[in-house]
């Protein structure tokens, strides 16, 4: 399966413009870009920390079935990592899968597969197929191979990459619901082709850089236009940003979490209800930076109104989750106004809803008073 170079050239030109806008300077290389370093290069840190935690060089064959190897693999799945002096969420694997692995009883067969993957010269095709037979998800299998060798293997997010491949003219190739060694190798081969192309621009571009390039194209930059009234918009909610309409399921969880409820219109369409957000464009890099600063101050990411913490309530599943609230609503921002990290507050979902329940919007200080009064009344009743 071959990529059209002319399409890559077009996408690369838009990529350069995007990075120039984000970095405030021309794109030179994947290592030199501040935006790429903070939004994508954390994957290098994930790899290094995972390799250190895995400790496979110390494994012994007689440990298979003891639970030690499974514990080592579980330890290699970090909820967040330290990158460039900041703690950043690891979004390369679903954390429920780590919990599933933790909750498993001793599994000699699975530990043997892990041992063969990291310690032996066993067939990688066979290992991949055995992991499938153990009901391990495609995303988790790809992660396990990635932390074996980042120069040969990559993490995967199937639906995201299916959309990304459409952007570069490969709409016929699908990874969703197609878990197999052949499918994964085709996925890697496509990104190797992108790497070869990128090396004509940045001679040091790695396979992981090619992965990041595609991820930025499909998730950080604007996607293709979906006409209103099309079959796609009739099947689910849509989110509009200027002239671009995205499916809600194509939006990163962090983006969903920061979507404000202002300027939402509901209109009937038969028995279903659809929502369109007339929203001003949000600077994802700014939100990521503000969230990192907040994490440094408060690792539990407590709501700045009521004190609720998702990680305290839901454990690892809630780690790193919080919603961003613009203290000055986006609808009131003029184009020439710049938003700074301190213009963002982090609140739980309930408080965020209440802040936008009525016009004029409730202020954070007023909502704090309301919650404190409600708490006092509960104690007195």
mmCIF file of C-alpha atoms in Angstrom:
data_model
loop_
_atom_site.group_PDB
_atom_site.id
_atom_site.type_symbol
_atom_site.label_atom_id
_atom_site.label_comp_id
_atom_site.label_asym_id
_atom_site.label_seq_id
_atom_site.Cartn_x
_atom_site.Cartn_y
_atom_site.Cartn_z
ATOM 1 C CA UNK A 1 0.000 0.000 0.000
ATOM 2 C CA UNK A 2 1.666 3.178 -1.249
ATOM 3 C CA UNK A 3 1.117 6.743 -0.096
ATOM 4 C CA UNK A 4 0.769 9.511 -2.661
ATOM 5 C CA UNK A 5 3.697 11.868 -2.163
ATOM 6 C CA UNK A 6 1.761 14.809 -3.620
ATOM 7 C CA UNK A 7 -0.838 14.435 -0.856
ATOM 8 C CA UNK A 8 1.894 14.246 1.780
ATOM 9 C CA UNK A 9 3.440 17.433 0.369
ATOM 10 C CA UNK A 10 0.105 19.218 0.704
ATOM 11 C CA UNK A 11 -0.390 18.008 4.257
ATOM 12 C CA UNK A 12 3.187 18.856 5.170
ATOM 13 C CA UNK A 13 2.745 22.445 3.947
ATOM 14 C CA UNK A 14 -0.273 22.834 6.225
ATOM 15 C CA UNK A 15 1.660 21.161 9.036
ATOM 16 C CA UNK A 16 4.509 23.701 8.662
ATOM 17 C CA UNK A 17 2.034 26.581 8.794
ATOM 18 C CA UNK A 18 0.388 25.118 11.880
ATOM 19 C CA UNK A 19 3.675 24.606 13.754
ATOM 20 C CA UNK A 20 4.840 28.094 12.781
ATOM 21 C CA UNK A 21 1.633 29.477 14.270
ATOM 22 C CA UNK A 22 1.985 27.428 17.461
ATOM 23 C CA UNK A 23 5.729 27.998 17.973
ATOM 24 C CA UNK A 24 5.786 31.586 16.683
ATOM 25 C CA UNK A 25 8.741 30.608 14.494
ATOM 26 C CA UNK A 26 9.352 28.441 11.387
ATOM 27 C CA UNK A 27 9.457 24.662 11.770
ATOM 28 C CA UNK A 28 13.048 23.378 11.735
ATOM 29 C CA UNK A 29 12.856 19.855 13.119
ATOM 30 C CA UNK A 30 10.772 17.614 15.343
ATOM 31 C CA UNK A 31 13.308 18.009 18.148
ATOM 32 C CA UNK A 32 13.393 21.810 17.932
ATOM 33 C CA UNK A 33 9.644 22.478 18.013
ATOM 34 C CA UNK A 34 8.399 23.540 21.447
ATOM 35 C CA UNK A 35 4.832 22.601 20.565
ATOM 36 C CA UNK A 36 5.761 19.111 19.334
ATOM 37 C CA UNK A 37 7.985 18.574 22.345
ATOM 38 C CA UNK A 38 5.177 19.291 24.782
ATOM 39 C CA UNK A 39 2.279 17.707 22.871
ATOM 40 C CA UNK A 40 3.914 14.661 21.238
ATOM 41 C CA UNK A 41 7.484 13.975 22.307
ATOM 42 C CA UNK A 42 6.334 12.737 25.704
ATOM 43 C CA UNK A 43 6.069 9.385 23.886
ATOM 44 C CA UNK A 44 9.862 9.091 24.062
ATOM 45 C CA UNK A 45 9.633 9.505 27.831
ATOM 46 C CA UNK A 46 6.848 6.912 28.001
ATOM 47 C CA UNK A 47 9.118 4.480 26.182
ATOM 48 C CA UNK A 48 12.128 5.103 28.432
ATOM 49 C CA UNK A 49 10.151 4.873 31.677
ATOM 50 C CA UNK A 50 8.350 1.747 30.462
ATOM 51 C CA UNK A 51 11.619 0.058 29.515
ATOM 52 C CA UNK A 52 13.095 0.840 32.925
ATOM 53 C CA UNK A 53 10.006 -0.419 34.749
ATOM 54 C CA UNK A 54 9.795 -3.554 32.611
ATOM 55 C CA UNK A 55 13.234 -4.745 33.712
ATOM 56 C CA UNK A 56 13.020 -7.694 31.318
ATOM 57 C CA UNK A 57 16.788 -8.220 31.360
ATOM 58 C CA UNK A 58 16.380 -9.555 34.916
ATOM 59 C CA UNK A 59 13.642 -12.027 34.065
ATOM 60 C CA UNK A 60 14.343 -15.737 34.404
ATOM 61 C CA UNK A 61 12.485 -18.554 32.712
ATOM 62 C CA UNK A 62 11.620 -20.242 35.995
ATOM 63 C CA UNK A 63 9.650 -17.102 36.974
ATOM 64 C CA UNK A 64 7.010 -17.864 34.323
ATOM 65 C CA UNK A 65 3.717 -18.450 36.131
ATOM 66 C CA UNK A 66 4.868 -16.866 39.400
ATOM 67 C CA UNK A 67 3.155 -13.525 38.749
ATOM 68 C CA UNK A 68 6.473 -11.631 38.767
ATOM 69 C CA UNK A 69 6.553 -11.127 34.992
ATOM 70 C CA UNK A 70 2.929 -9.994 34.870
ATOM 71 C CA UNK A 71 3.665 -7.490 37.640
ATOM 72 C CA UNK A 72 6.670 -6.148 35.688
ATOM 73 C CA UNK A 73 4.540 -5.645 32.569
ATOM 74 C CA UNK A 74 1.858 -3.920 34.644
ATOM 75 C CA UNK A 75 4.504 -1.601 36.110
ATOM 76 C CA UNK A 76 5.487 -0.613 32.568
ATOM 77 C CA UNK A 77 2.094 0.968 32.030
ATOM 78 C CA UNK A 78 2.390 4.411 33.620
ATOM 79 C CA UNK A 79 -0.613 6.717 34.025
ATOM 80 C CA UNK A 80 1.706 9.676 33.497
ATOM 81 C CA UNK A 81 5.384 10.341 32.928
ATOM 82 C CA UNK A 82 7.881 13.099 33.617
ATOM 83 C CA UNK A 83 8.769 14.860 30.379
ATOM 84 C CA UNK A 84 10.764 18.087 30.105
ATOM 85 C CA UNK A 85 10.432 18.566 33.848
ATOM 86 C CA UNK A 86 6.644 18.234 33.836
ATOM 87 C CA UNK A 87 4.313 15.345 34.572
ATOM 88 C CA UNK A 88 2.271 14.504 31.489
ATOM 89 C CA UNK A 89 -0.544 11.987 30.989
ATOM 90 C CA UNK A 90 0.290 8.859 29.007
ATOM 91 C CA UNK A 91 -2.446 8.578 26.374
ATOM 92 C CA UNK A 92 -0.969 5.631 24.488
ATOM 93 C CA UNK A 93 -3.027 2.928 26.170
ATOM 94 C CA UNK A 94 -6.403 2.605 27.878
ATOM 95 C CA UNK A 95 -5.911 2.460 31.663
ATOM 96 C CA UNK A 96 -8.745 -0.010 32.136
ATOM 97 C CA UNK A 97 -6.509 -2.550 30.419
ATOM 98 C CA UNK A 98 -3.891 -2.077 33.117
ATOM 99 C CA UNK A 99 -6.522 -2.678 35.771
ATOM 100 C CA UNK A 100 -7.740 -5.759 33.912
ATOM 101 C CA UNK A 101 -4.187 -7.102 33.884
ATOM 102 C CA UNK A 102 -3.732 -6.290 37.569
ATOM 103 C CA UNK A 103 -6.919 -8.103 38.505
ATOM 104 C CA UNK A 104 -6.024 -11.274 36.626
ATOM 105 C CA UNK A 105 -4.970 -14.281 38.628
ATOM 106 C CA UNK A 106 -1.601 -15.858 37.855
ATOM 107 C CA UNK A 107 -1.579 -16.756 34.164
ATOM 108 C CA UNK A 108 1.322 -18.951 33.137
ATOM 109 C CA UNK A 109 0.392 -18.833 29.454
ATOM 110 C CA UNK A 110 0.296 -15.031 29.387
ATOM 111 C CA UNK A 111 3.583 -14.726 31.286
ATOM 112 C CA UNK A 112 5.184 -17.112 28.805
ATOM 113 C CA UNK A 113 4.020 -14.864 25.959
ATOM 114 C CA UNK A 114 5.486 -11.795 27.686
ATOM 115 C CA UNK A 115 8.748 -13.647 28.298
ATOM 116 C CA UNK A 116 8.977 -14.669 24.639
ATOM 117 C CA UNK A 117 8.152 -11.139 23.478
ATOM 118 C CA UNK A 118 10.904 -9.436 25.473
ATOM 119 C CA UNK A 119 13.479 -12.149 26.136
ATOM 120 C CA UNK A 120 13.475 -14.776 23.385
ATOM 121 C CA UNK A 121 13.796 -14.896 19.607
ATOM 122 C CA UNK A 122 10.358 -16.431 19.208
ATOM 123 C CA UNK A 123 8.313 -15.509 16.139
ATOM 124 C CA UNK A 124 6.705 -12.091 16.598
ATOM 125 C CA UNK A 125 3.833 -13.232 14.386
ATOM 126 C CA UNK A 126 3.129 -16.110 16.772
ATOM 127 C CA UNK A 127 3.420 -13.866 19.834
ATOM 128 C CA UNK A 128 0.979 -11.361 18.321
ATOM 129 C CA UNK A 129 -1.536 -14.103 17.544
ATOM 130 C CA UNK A 130 -1.193 -15.617 21.018
ATOM 131 C CA UNK A 131 -1.916 -12.218 22.590
ATOM 132 C CA UNK A 132 -5.066 -11.997 20.463
ATOM 133 C CA UNK A 133 -6.096 -15.429 21.718
ATOM 134 C CA UNK A 134 -5.633 -14.160 25.283
ATOM 135 C CA UNK A 135 -8.273 -11.481 24.502
ATOM 136 C CA UNK A 136 -5.723 -8.650 24.703
ATOM 137 C CA UNK A 137 -6.968 -5.581 22.796
ATOM 138 C CA UNK A 138 -5.307 -4.315 19.614
ATOM 139 C CA UNK A 139 -4.261 -1.072 21.326
ATOM 140 C CA UNK A 140 -2.683 -2.915 24.252
ATOM 141 C CA UNK A 141 -0.849 -5.377 21.976
ATOM 142 C CA UNK A 142 0.576 -2.479 19.951
ATOM 143 C CA UNK A 143 1.711 -0.790 23.188
ATOM 144 C CA UNK A 144 3.460 -3.981 24.325
ATOM 145 C CA UNK A 145 5.311 -4.201 21.007
ATOM 146 C CA UNK A 146 6.108 -0.465 21.070
ATOM 147 C CA UNK A 147 7.873 -0.708 24.438
ATOM 148 C CA UNK A 148 9.897 -3.579 23.039
ATOM 149 C CA UNK A 149 11.456 -1.446 20.271
ATOM 150 C CA UNK A 150 10.285 2.060 19.349
ATOM 151 C CA UNK A 151 12.352 1.967 16.156
ATOM 152 C CA UNK A 152 10.270 -0.912 14.797
ATOM 153 C CA UNK A 153 6.874 -0.712 16.480
ATOM 154 C CA UNK A 154 4.341 1.979 17.361
ATOM 155 C CA UNK A 155 1.291 2.530 19.564
ATOM 156 C CA UNK A 156 -2.077 2.620 17.839
ATOM 157 C CA UNK A 157 -5.484 4.200 18.279
ATOM 158 C CA UNK A 158 -7.595 2.499 15.656
ATOM 159 C CA UNK A 159 -10.465 4.914 14.979
ATOM 160 C CA UNK A 160 -8.137 7.898 15.125
ATOM 161 C CA UNK A 161 -5.728 6.434 12.607
ATOM 162 C CA UNK A 162 -8.515 5.296 10.284
ATOM 163 C CA UNK A 163 -9.463 8.975 10.036
ATOM 164 C CA UNK A 164 -5.825 10.036 9.662
ATOM 165 C CA UNK A 165 -5.237 7.586 6.811
ATOM 166 C CA UNK A 166 -8.217 9.096 4.990
ATOM 167 C CA UNK A 167 -6.395 12.446 5.091
ATOM 168 C CA UNK A 168 -3.434 10.958 3.205
ATOM 169 C CA UNK A 169 -5.494 9.098 0.611
ATOM 170 C CA UNK A 170 -5.650 5.652 2.237
ATOM 171 C CA UNK A 171 -9.344 5.475 3.079
ATOM 172 C CA UNK A 172 -9.463 1.819 2.042
ATOM 173 C CA UNK A 173 -7.142 0.761 4.890
ATOM 174 C CA UNK A 174 -8.873 0.250 8.241
ATOM 175 C CA UNK A 175 -7.417 -0.798 11.580
ATOM 176 C CA UNK A 176 -10.686 -0.742 13.551
ATOM 177 C CA UNK A 177 -11.961 -4.243 14.279
ATOM 178 C CA UNK A 178 -9.127 -5.659 12.171
ATOM 179 C CA UNK A 179 -6.668 -6.872 14.781
ATOM 180 C CA UNK A 180 -4.059 -9.108 13.136
ATOM 181 C CA UNK A 181 -0.319 -9.188 12.603
ATOM 182 C CA UNK A 182 -0.810 -8.427 8.904
ATOM 183 C CA UNK A 183 -2.920 -5.362 9.688
ATOM 184 C CA UNK A 184 -0.405 -4.101 12.256
ATOM 185 C CA UNK A 185 2.527 -4.578 9.876
ATOM 186 C CA UNK A 186 0.663 -2.647 7.177
ATOM 187 C CA UNK A 187 0.038 0.111 9.727
ATOM 188 C CA UNK A 188 3.778 0.224 10.515
ATOM 189 C CA UNK A 189 4.709 0.110 6.815
ATOM 190 C CA UNK A 190 2.519 3.140 6.059
ATOM 191 C CA UNK A 191 4.161 5.155 8.826
ATOM 192 C CA UNK A 192 7.608 4.036 7.640
ATOM 193 C CA UNK A 193 6.719 5.530 4.251
ATOM 194 C CA UNK A 194 5.777 8.772 6.009
ATOM 195 C CA UNK A 195 9.091 8.664 7.873
ATOM 196 C CA UNK A 196 10.988 8.315 4.571
ATOM 197 C CA UNK A 197 9.120 11.345 3.241
ATOM 198 C CA UNK A 198 9.795 13.388 6.393
ATOM 199 C CA UNK A 199 13.495 12.646 6.176
ATOM 200 C CA UNK A 200 13.574 14.746 2.998
ATOM 201 C CA UNK A 201 12.561 17.641 5.293
ATOM 202 C CA UNK A 202 14.234 16.640 8.583
ATOM 203 C CA UNK A 203 17.028 14.111 8.142
ATOM 204 C CA UNK A 204 16.763 13.055 11.797
ATOM 205 C CA UNK A 205 13.019 12.258 11.686
ATOM 206 C CA UNK A 206 12.307 8.995 13.506
ATOM 207 C CA UNK A 207 9.488 6.494 13.134
ATOM 208 C CA UNK A 208 7.929 7.981 16.261
ATOM 209 C CA UNK A 209 8.205 11.467 14.718
ATOM 210 C CA UNK A 210 6.257 10.198 11.700
ATOM 211 C CA UNK A 211 3.623 8.861 14.103
ATOM 212 C CA UNK A 212 3.477 12.301 15.782
ATOM 213 C CA UNK A 213 3.268 14.091 12.417
ATOM 214 C CA UNK A 214 0.212 12.039 11.450
ATOM 215 C CA UNK A 215 -1.340 12.443 14.895
ATOM 216 C CA UNK A 216 -1.016 16.228 14.664
ATOM 217 C CA UNK A 217 -2.578 16.196 11.186
ATOM 218 C CA UNK A 218 -5.589 14.252 12.346
ATOM 219 C CA UNK A 219 -6.103 15.513 15.893
ATOM 220 C CA UNK A 220 -4.388 18.862 16.509
ATOM 221 C CA UNK A 221 -5.125 20.459 13.152
ATOM 222 C CA UNK A 222 -8.509 20.994 11.554
ATOM 223 C CA UNK A 223 -10.098 18.005 9.862
ATOM 224 C CA UNK A 224 -12.115 17.738 6.643
ATOM 225 C CA UNK A 225 -15.457 19.473 6.256
ATOM 226 C CA UNK A 226 -18.573 17.357 6.723
ATOM 227 C CA UNK A 227 -21.570 19.015 5.104
ATOM 228 C CA UNK A 228 -24.504 19.783 7.395
ATOM 229 C CA UNK A 229 -27.362 17.398 6.782
ATOM 230 C CA UNK A 230 -25.083 14.618 5.557
ATOM 231 C CA UNK A 231 -25.605 11.048 6.714
ATOM 232 C CA UNK A 232 -22.794 11.488 9.219
ATOM 233 C CA UNK A 233 -24.365 14.512 10.921
ATOM 234 C CA UNK A 234 -27.683 12.685 11.082
ATOM 235 C CA UNK A 235 -26.204 9.802 13.011
ATOM 236 C CA UNK A 236 -24.649 11.605 15.964
ATOM 237 C CA UNK A 237 -23.898 14.954 17.576
ATOM 238 C CA UNK A 238 -21.515 17.249 15.742
ATOM 239 C CA UNK A 239 -19.197 20.001 16.852
ATOM 240 C CA UNK A 240 -18.554 22.984 14.595
ATOM 241 C CA UNK A 241 -15.484 25.197 14.765
ATOM 242 C CA UNK A 242 -15.822 27.978 12.209
ATOM 243 C CA UNK A 243 -16.233 26.215 8.821
ATOM 244 C CA UNK A 244 -15.104 22.818 10.054
ATOM 245 C CA UNK A 245 -17.432 20.229 11.557
ATOM 246 C CA UNK A 246 -16.059 17.343 13.577
ATOM 247 C CA UNK A 247 -17.827 14.290 14.904
ATOM 248 C CA UNK A 248 -17.860 14.290 18.694
ATOM 249 C CA UNK A 249 -16.317 10.807 18.706
ATOM 250 C CA UNK A 250 -13.372 12.229 16.740
ATOM 251 C CA UNK A 251 -12.623 14.736 19.494
ATOM 252 C CA UNK A 252 -9.984 13.903 22.116
ATOM 253 C CA UNK A 253 -11.365 13.290 25.638
ATOM 254 C CA UNK A 254 -9.430 16.345 26.847
ATOM 255 C CA UNK A 255 -11.147 18.455 24.191
ATOM 256 C CA UNK A 256 -14.555 17.081 25.137
ATOM 257 C CA UNK A 257 -13.804 17.896 28.756
ATOM 258 C CA UNK A 258 -13.120 21.537 27.993
ATOM 259 C CA UNK A 259 -16.109 22.086 25.712
ATOM 260 C CA UNK A 260 -18.231 24.804 27.276
ATOM 261 C CA UNK A 261 -22.004 24.728 27.223
ATOM 262 C CA UNK A 262 -22.432 28.313 26.068
ATOM 263 C CA UNK A 263 -23.735 28.929 22.556
ATOM 264 C CA UNK A 264 -25.326 25.486 22.289
ATOM 265 C CA UNK A 265 -28.439 25.193 20.149
ATOM 266 C CA UNK A 266 -30.776 22.202 20.182
ATOM 267 C CA UNK A 267 -33.177 21.507 17.365
ATOM 268 C CA UNK A 268 -35.481 18.536 16.665
ATOM 269 C CA UNK A 269 -34.932 16.170 13.738
ATOM 270 C CA UNK A 270 -37.672 13.552 13.882
ATOM 271 C CA UNK A 271 -37.387 11.742 17.202
ATOM 272 C CA UNK A 272 -33.743 12.587 17.755
ATOM 273 C CA UNK A 273 -32.107 15.758 19.035
ATOM 274 C CA UNK A 274 -28.869 17.133 17.613
ATOM 275 C CA UNK A 275 -26.485 19.650 19.130
ATOM 276 C CA UNK A 276 -24.377 22.193 17.283
ATOM 277 C CA UNK A 277 -21.713 24.165 19.171
ATOM 278 C CA UNK A 278 -21.005 27.581 17.691
ATOM 279 C CA UNK A 279 -17.641 27.811 19.383
ATOM 280 C CA UNK A 280 -14.574 29.919 18.978
ATOM 281 C CA UNK A 281 -11.412 28.012 18.292
ATOM 282 C CA UNK A 282 -9.589 26.817 21.409
ATOM 283 C CA UNK A 283 -5.837 26.745 21.680
ATOM 284 C CA UNK A 284 -5.123 23.149 22.695
ATOM 285 C CA UNK A 285 -1.465 23.876 23.412
ATOM 286 C CA UNK A 286 -2.481 26.615 25.858
ATOM 287 C CA UNK A 287 -4.900 24.303 27.653
ATOM 288 C CA UNK A 288 -2.281 21.559 27.822
ATOM 289 C CA UNK A 289 0.245 24.029 29.283
ATOM 290 C CA UNK A 290 -2.237 25.352 31.838
ATOM 291 C CA UNK A 291 -3.161 21.815 32.859
ATOM 292 C CA UNK A 292 0.503 20.878 33.299
ATOM 293 C CA UNK A 293 1.025 23.922 35.513
ATOM 294 C CA UNK A 294 -2.027 22.964 37.557
ATOM 295 C CA UNK A 295 -0.772 19.369 37.898
ATOM 296 C CA UNK A 296 2.514 20.677 39.294
ATOM 297 C CA UNK A 297 0.580 22.660 41.910
ATOM 298 C CA UNK A 298 -2.029 19.977 42.642
ATOM 299 C CA UNK A 299 -1.295 16.380 41.516
ATOM 300 C CA UNK A 300 -4.872 15.386 42.434
ATOM 301 C CA UNK A 301 -6.328 18.054 40.096
ATOM 302 C CA UNK A 302 -9.019 19.022 42.583
ATOM 303 C CA UNK A 303 -11.932 21.127 41.386
ATOM 304 C CA UNK A 304 -11.159 24.771 42.174
ATOM 305 C CA UNK A 305 -14.727 25.284 43.346
ATOM 306 C CA UNK A 306 -15.850 22.245 45.355
ATOM 307 C CA UNK A 307 -12.563 20.343 45.778
ATOM 308 C CA UNK A 308 -13.735 17.146 44.035
ATOM 309 C CA UNK A 309 -10.903 14.977 42.633
ATOM 310 C CA UNK A 310 -11.522 12.416 39.886
ATOM 311 C CA UNK A 311 -8.428 10.420 40.820
ATOM 312 C CA UNK A 312 -9.542 10.210 44.465
ATOM 313 C CA UNK A 313 -13.016 9.047 43.435
ATOM 314 C CA UNK A 314 -12.187 6.753 40.504
ATOM 315 C CA UNK A 315 -8.566 5.801 41.079
ATOM 316 C CA UNK A 316 -6.301 5.443 38.059
ATOM 317 C CA UNK A 317 -9.236 5.743 35.656
ATOM 318 C CA UNK A 318 -9.715 9.329 36.848
ATOM 319 C CA UNK A 319 -6.011 10.246 36.863
ATOM 320 C CA UNK A 320 -5.333 13.474 34.984
ATOM 321 C CA UNK A 321 -9.000 14.199 34.257
ATOM 322 C CA UNK A 322 -10.497 17.641 34.877
ATOM 323 C CA UNK A 323 -12.409 20.203 32.833
ATOM 324 C CA UNK A 324 -10.983 23.554 31.748
ATOM 325 C CA UNK A 325 -13.144 26.613 32.305
ATOM 326 C CA UNK A 326 -12.478 29.965 30.662
ATOM 327 C CA UNK A 327 -12.894 32.561 33.390
ATOM 328 C CA UNK A 328 -13.888 35.030 30.670
ATOM 329 C CA UNK A 329 -16.308 33.107 28.399
ATOM 330 C CA UNK A 330 -15.026 32.522 24.882
ATOM 331 C CA UNK A 331 -18.150 34.143 23.493
ATOM 332 C CA UNK A 332 -16.961 37.436 25.033
ATOM 333 C CA UNK A 333 -13.425 37.256 23.654
ATOM 334 C CA UNK A 334 -12.467 39.492 20.766
ATOM 335 C CA UNK A 335 -10.058 38.200 18.107
ATOM 336 C CA UNK A 336 -7.267 40.506 19.225
ATOM 337 C CA UNK A 337 -7.452 39.314 22.836
ATOM 338 C CA UNK A 338 -4.888 36.744 23.979
ATOM 339 C CA UNK A 339 -5.718 34.011 26.474
ATOM 340 C CA UNK A 340 -3.052 33.180 29.066
ATOM 341 C CA UNK A 341 -2.794 30.035 31.223
ATOM 342 C CA UNK A 342 -3.965 32.021 34.240
ATOM 343 C CA UNK A 343 -7.203 32.810 32.368
ATOM 344 C CA UNK A 344 -8.179 29.144 32.719
ATOM 345 C CA UNK A 345 -9.560 27.434 35.814
ATOM 346 C CA UNK A 346 -10.021 23.701 36.351
ATOM 347 C CA UNK A 347 -13.332 22.439 37.648
ATOM 348 C CA UNK A 348 -15.305 19.201 37.942
ATOM 349 C CA UNK A 349 -18.083 18.371 35.485
ATOM 350 C CA UNK A 350 -20.892 19.273 37.903
ATOM 351 C CA UNK A 351 -19.484 22.684 38.766
ATOM 352 C CA UNK A 352 -18.740 23.349 35.101
ATOM 353 C CA UNK A 353 -22.375 22.694 34.237
ATOM 354 C CA UNK A 354 -23.582 24.985 37.002
ATOM 355 C CA UNK A 355 -21.256 27.784 35.882
ATOM 356 C CA UNK A 356 -23.059 27.780 32.526
ATOM 357 C CA UNK A 357 -26.550 26.933 33.746
ATOM 358 C CA UNK A 358 -28.016 30.431 33.466
ATOM 359 C CA UNK A 359 -27.216 33.708 31.782
ATOM 360 C CA UNK A 360 -25.447 35.782 32.870
ATOM 361 C CA UNK A 361 -22.975 33.039 33.714
ATOM 362 C CA UNK A 362 -22.371 32.371 37.395
ATOM 363 C CA UNK A 363 -18.880 33.396 38.542
ATOM 364 C CA UNK A 364 -16.573 30.945 40.270
ATOM 365 C CA UNK A 365 -16.605 32.957 43.498
ATOM 366 C CA UNK A 366 -20.416 33.027 43.530
ATOM 367 C CA UNK A 367 -20.617 29.276 42.903
ATOM 368 C CA UNK A 368 -18.153 28.665 45.750
ATOM 369 C CA UNK A 369 -20.466 30.580 48.089
ATOM 370 C CA UNK A 370 -23.467 28.593 46.825
ATOM 371 C CA UNK A 371 -21.728 25.245 47.427
ATOM 372 C CA UNK A 372 -20.534 26.327 50.880
ATOM 373 C CA UNK A 373 -24.027 27.479 51.854
ATOM 374 C CA UNK A 374 -25.537 24.209 50.606
ATOM 375 C CA UNK A 375 -22.965 22.251 52.603
ATOM 376 C CA UNK A 376 -23.700 24.257 55.757
ATOM 377 C CA UNK A 377 -27.452 23.727 55.357
ATOM 378 C CA UNK A 378 -26.917 19.965 54.995
ATOM 379 C CA UNK A 379 -24.900 19.871 58.213
ATOM 380 C CA UNK A 380 -27.538 21.849 60.104
ATOM 381 C CA UNK A 381 -30.504 19.820 58.838
#
